[in-house]
């Protein structure tokens, strides 16, 4: 648990997280908040034939919170935001389980939507997490999606 | 001494989580893979099979990033979190 | 309460709503959901001098759910989505109160982010709600923001 | 008969929630404001003070949208929900 600035929270944990609890945290911090955007990423079965049974999430502990805190700082440089939350789980997760939560509150909706999208796009390409899928047919590491690189790069092309 | 960490499929393929290199065997990030292969010739095929990402002291590095004695370096595949 | 398609929910109500309950509804419907985006809009005080004390939301009941259901149908034409929720409150709301919830679940994050943004941008310009601010100095109807028209128009300019 | 509803500041300024117009007094949406003013001259100033949005049978209308006997029409300022 790292308090990036007073109103920000970055957490990497095995345990599940509660959307309601993280919303309550933002509510307490609300200054003149008019907009809150949440993103939740979940484990997909992917296919009916040989579905994913579990996802294993490895990370680089010494680097993970540093990377996420850097993303939070970059978002704060770009937009005027009230509070930011990033929670990312590691370890073995079942299909349907929550993986990641990103929450941003701000005065108007534009900032909250853009910052949440920025954080997710960059988390996917710059934070040291790796996914391994377990299926009946065996286990394999998930390949990085080229689309994710494109999505992240567009934030820096202007 | 420089600590080198491996993650995900690279960790599995090398069957190694952590290795060390003598101080002075690398000057910049681009030297790391050649130095690892020189010290561990059996790793050549895996280390050369694709480009790996590299961090120095827990920050993403470029080929020109300096590596100093005592640094923690890591090699890993493209990240897939989120 | 209108079920637009089996997985969609459009509600206009005076009562407050629970983010956790609406998330639970989406969880039950999750097919191969990998991404959930929530937007919550709240009543802002706006300024420290003569702050907003309450917001009164008027609507055109016979038209409101029709308009929102049309937006849901348009979002479904544009993107492949798992489930959509729109809840909008009417009546007198205190500062800090929740006004609107939009939730979208989908396979990948791109669709969920875009659809949530589309629904909010168009709700702001095409659904028959009007806000009246109550302050110590008196009551006044909120003027439409030109930015909202621009945000909504950009969805139709391509 | 055509039912005309007013909302928000227009409702307050006219001090009226609902009015009716004789069938045939309007053919398209663009006829509505002139017909209302003809029937209620005291509304002229408010109705001409700015452009109002208009719906016919609970759908946003354009000036050329047809209005038929029995339709529900509404006039209101730009919306500000969300």
CSV table of C-alpha atoms in Angstrom, one decimal, chain A:
chain,number,residue,atom,x,y,z
A,1,UNK,CA,0.0,0.0,0.0
A,2,UNK,CA,1.5,3.3,-1.2
A,3,UNK,CA,0.0,6.7,-0.7
A,4,UNK,CA,1.2,8.4,-3.8
A,5,UNK,CA,-0.3,11.7,-2.9
A,6,UNK,CA,-2.8,12.2,-0.1
A,7,UNK,CA,-5.7,11.3,-2.3
A,8,UNK,CA,-4.2,8.5,-4.3
A,9,UNK,CA,-3.9,4.8,-3.5
A,10,UNK,CA,-1.8,2.1,-5.3
A,11,UNK,CA,-2.1,-1.5,-4.1
A,12,UNK,CA,-0.8,-4.8,-5.3
A,13,UNK,CA,-2.3,-7.8,-3.5
A,14,UNK,CA,-3.4,-11.4,-3.8
A,15,UNK,CA,-6.7,-10.8,-2.0
A,16,UNK,CA,-9.8,-9.8,-3.9
A,17,UNK,CA,-11.0,-6.2,-3.7
A,18,UNK,CA,-14.3,-4.5,-3.2
A,19,UNK,CA,-15.6,-2.0,-5.6
A,20,UNK,CA,-18.0,-0.6,-2.9
A,21,UNK,CA,-15.1,-0.1,-0.5
A,22,UNK,CA,-13.0,1.7,-3.0
A,23,UNK,CA,-16.0,3.9,-4.0
A,24,UNK,CA,-16.5,4.7,-0.3
A,25,UNK,CA,-12.8,5.8,-0.1
A,26,UNK,CA,-13.3,8.2,-3.0
A,27,UNK,CA,-16.6,9.5,-1.5
A,28,UNK,CA,-14.7,10.5,1.7
A,29,UNK,CA,-12.2,12.4,-0.4
A,30,UNK,CA,-14.7,14.1,-2.6
A,31,UNK,CA,-14.0,17.8,-2.7
A,32,UNK,CA,-16.0,19.2,-5.5
A,33,UNK,CA,-16.2,15.8,-7.4
A,34,UNK,CA,-18.8,15.7,-10.2
A,35,UNK,CA,-17.6,12.6,-12.0
A,36,UNK,CA,-16.2,9.2,-11.0
A,37,UNK,CA,-15.0,6.6,-13.5
A,38,UNK,CA,-14.2,3.0,-12.6
A,39,UNK,CA,-12.6,0.3,-14.7
A,40,UNK,CA,-12.6,-3.3,-13.6
A,41,UNK,CA,-10.7,-6.0,-15.5
A,42,UNK,CA,-11.7,-9.6,-15.1
A,43,UNK,CA,-10.5,-13.1,-16.0
A,44,UNK,CA,-12.2,-14.3,-19.2
A,45,UNK,CA,-12.8,-18.0,-20.2
A,46,UNK,CA,-11.8,-16.8,-23.7
A,47,UNK,CA,-13.3,-19.9,-25.6
A,48,UNK,CA,-15.8,-22.6,-25.0
A,49,UNK,CA,-13.5,-25.2,-26.4
A,50,UNK,CA,-10.6,-25.7,-24.0
A,51,UNK,CA,-11.5,-22.6,-21.8
A,52,UNK,CA,-9.2,-20.9,-19.5
A,53,UNK,CA,-9.6,-22.4,-16.0
A,54,UNK,CA,-7.4,-20.0,-14.1
A,55,UNK,CA,-5.0,-17.2,-14.7
A,56,UNK,CA,-1.7,-16.9,-12.9
A,57,UNK,CA,-0.3,-13.4,-12.4
A,58,UNK,CA,3.4,-13.0,-11.8
A,59,UNK,CA,4.9,-9.6,-11.1
A,60,UNK,CA,8.2,-7.9,-10.2
A,61,UNK,CA,7.4,-6.8,-6.7
A,62,UNK,CA,10.2,-4.2,-6.2
A,63,UNK,CA,9.2,-2.5,-9.5
A,64,UNK,CA,5.4,-2.9,-9.6
A,65,UNK,CA,4.3,-0.2,-7.2
A,66,UNK,CA,7.0,2.2,-8.5
A,67,UNK,CA,5.6,1.8,-12.0
A,68,UNK,CA,2.0,2.3,-11.0
A,69,UNK,CA,2.9,5.3,-8.9
A,70,UNK,CA,4.7,6.8,-11.8
A,71,UNK,CA,1.6,6.4,-14.0
A,72,UNK,CA,-0.5,8.1,-11.3
A,73,UNK,CA,2.0,11.0,-11.3
A,74,UNK,CA,1.8,11.3,-15.1
A,75,UNK,CA,-2.0,11.3,-15.0
A,76,UNK,CA,-1.9,14.1,-12.4
A,77,UNK,CA,0.4,16.1,-14.7
A,78,UNK,CA,-2.0,15.8,-17.6
A,79,UNK,CA,-5.3,16.4,-15.9
A,80,UNK,CA,-6.8,18.1,-12.8
A,81,UNK,CA,-8.1,15.1,-10.8
A,82,UNK,CA,-9.5,14.6,-7.3
A,83,UNK,CA,-8.5,11.1,-6.4
A,84,UNK,CA,-6.9,8.1,-8.1
A,85,UNK,CA,-7.0,4.4,-7.1
A,86,UNK,CA,-5.2,1.5,-8.7
A,87,UNK,CA,-5.5,-2.0,-7.3
A,88,UNK,CA,-3.9,-5.0,-9.1
A,89,UNK,CA,-4.1,-8.6,-8.0
A,90,UNK,CA,-1.4,-11.2,-8.4
A,91,UNK,CA,-1.3,-14.9,-7.9
A,92,UNK,CA,-3.8,-17.6,-9.2
A,93,UNK,CA,-7.2,-16.2,-10.2
A,94,UNK,CA,-10.3,-18.1,-11.3
A,95,UNK,CA,-12.4,-17.4,-14.4
A,96,UNK,CA,-14.7,-14.4,-13.6
A,97,UNK,CA,-12.3,-13.1,-10.9
A,98,UNK,CA,-11.4,-9.4,-10.7
A,99,UNK,CA,-7.9,-8.6,-11.8
A,100,UNK,CA,-7.5,-4.9,-11.7
A,101,UNK,CA,-9.4,-1.8,-10.5
A,102,UNK,CA,-8.7,1.7,-11.7
A,103,UNK,CA,-10.8,4.6,-10.3
A,104,UNK,CA,-10.6,8.3,-11.0
A,105,UNK,CA,-12.7,11.1,-9.6
A,106,UNK,CA,-12.7,14.7,-10.9
A,107,UNK,CA,-14.8,17.8,-11.4
A,108,UNK,CA,-16.0,17.0,-14.9
A,109,UNK,CA,-16.4,13.7,-16.7
A,110,UNK,CA,-13.9,14.4,-19.5
A,111,UNK,CA,-10.9,14.3,-17.1
A,112,UNK,CA,-12.1,11.2,-15.3
A,113,UNK,CA,-12.7,9.2,-18.5
A,114,UNK,CA,-9.4,10.3,-20.1
A,115,UNK,CA,-7.3,9.6,-17.0
A,116,UNK,CA,-8.9,6.2,-16.4
A,117,UNK,CA,-8.2,5.2,-20.0
A,118,UNK,CA,-4.7,6.5,-19.8
A,119,UNK,CA,-3.9,4.6,-16.7
A,120,UNK,CA,-5.3,1.3,-18.1
A,121,UNK,CA,-3.5,1.7,-21.5
A,122,UNK,CA,-0.2,2.4,-19.8
A,123,UNK,CA,-0.6,-0.1,-17.1
A,124,UNK,CA,-1.0,-2.8,-19.8
A,125,UNK,CA,2.3,-1.9,-21.4
A,126,UNK,CA,4.5,-0.4,-18.7
A,127,UNK,CA,3.8,-2.2,-15.4
A,128,UNK,CA,5.7,-5.5,-14.8
A,129,UNK,CA,2.8,-8.0,-14.7
A,130,UNK,CA,2.7,-11.3,-16.7
A,131,UNK,CA,-0.3,-13.6,-17.2
A,132,UNK,CA,-0.1,-17.3,-17.6
A,133,UNK,CA,-3.3,-19.1,-18.7
A,134,UNK,CA,-4.1,-22.6,-17.3
A,135,UNK,CA,-6.3,-24.7,-19.6
A,136,UNK,CA,-7.1,-28.4,-19.6
A,137,UNK,CA,-4.7,-28.6,-22.5
A,138,UNK,CA,-1.9,-27.1,-20.5
A,139,UNK,CA,-0.5,-23.7,-19.4
A,140,UNK,CA,0.9,-20.9,-21.6
A,141,UNK,CA,2.1,-17.4,-21.1
A,142,UNK,CA,-0.2,-14.8,-22.6
A,143,UNK,CA,1.4,-12.9,-25.5
A,144,UNK,CA,1.4,-9.1,-25.4
A,145,UNK,CA,-1.3,-7.6,-27.7
A,146,UNK,CA,0.0,-5.3,-30.4
A,147,UNK,CA,-3.2,-3.3,-29.9
A,148,UNK,CA,-2.1,-2.5,-26.3
A,149,UNK,CA,1.1,-1.0,-27.6
A,150,UNK,CA,-0.8,1.1,-30.1
A,151,UNK,CA,-3.3,2.2,-27.4
A,152,UNK,CA,-0.5,3.2,-25.0
A,153,UNK,CA,1.6,4.9,-27.7
A,154,UNK,CA,-1.1,7.3,-28.8
A,155,UNK,CA,-0.9,9.1,-25.5
A,156,UNK,CA,2.6,10.2,-26.4
A,157,UNK,CA,2.2,11.0,-30.1
A,158,UNK,CA,0.7,14.5,-29.7
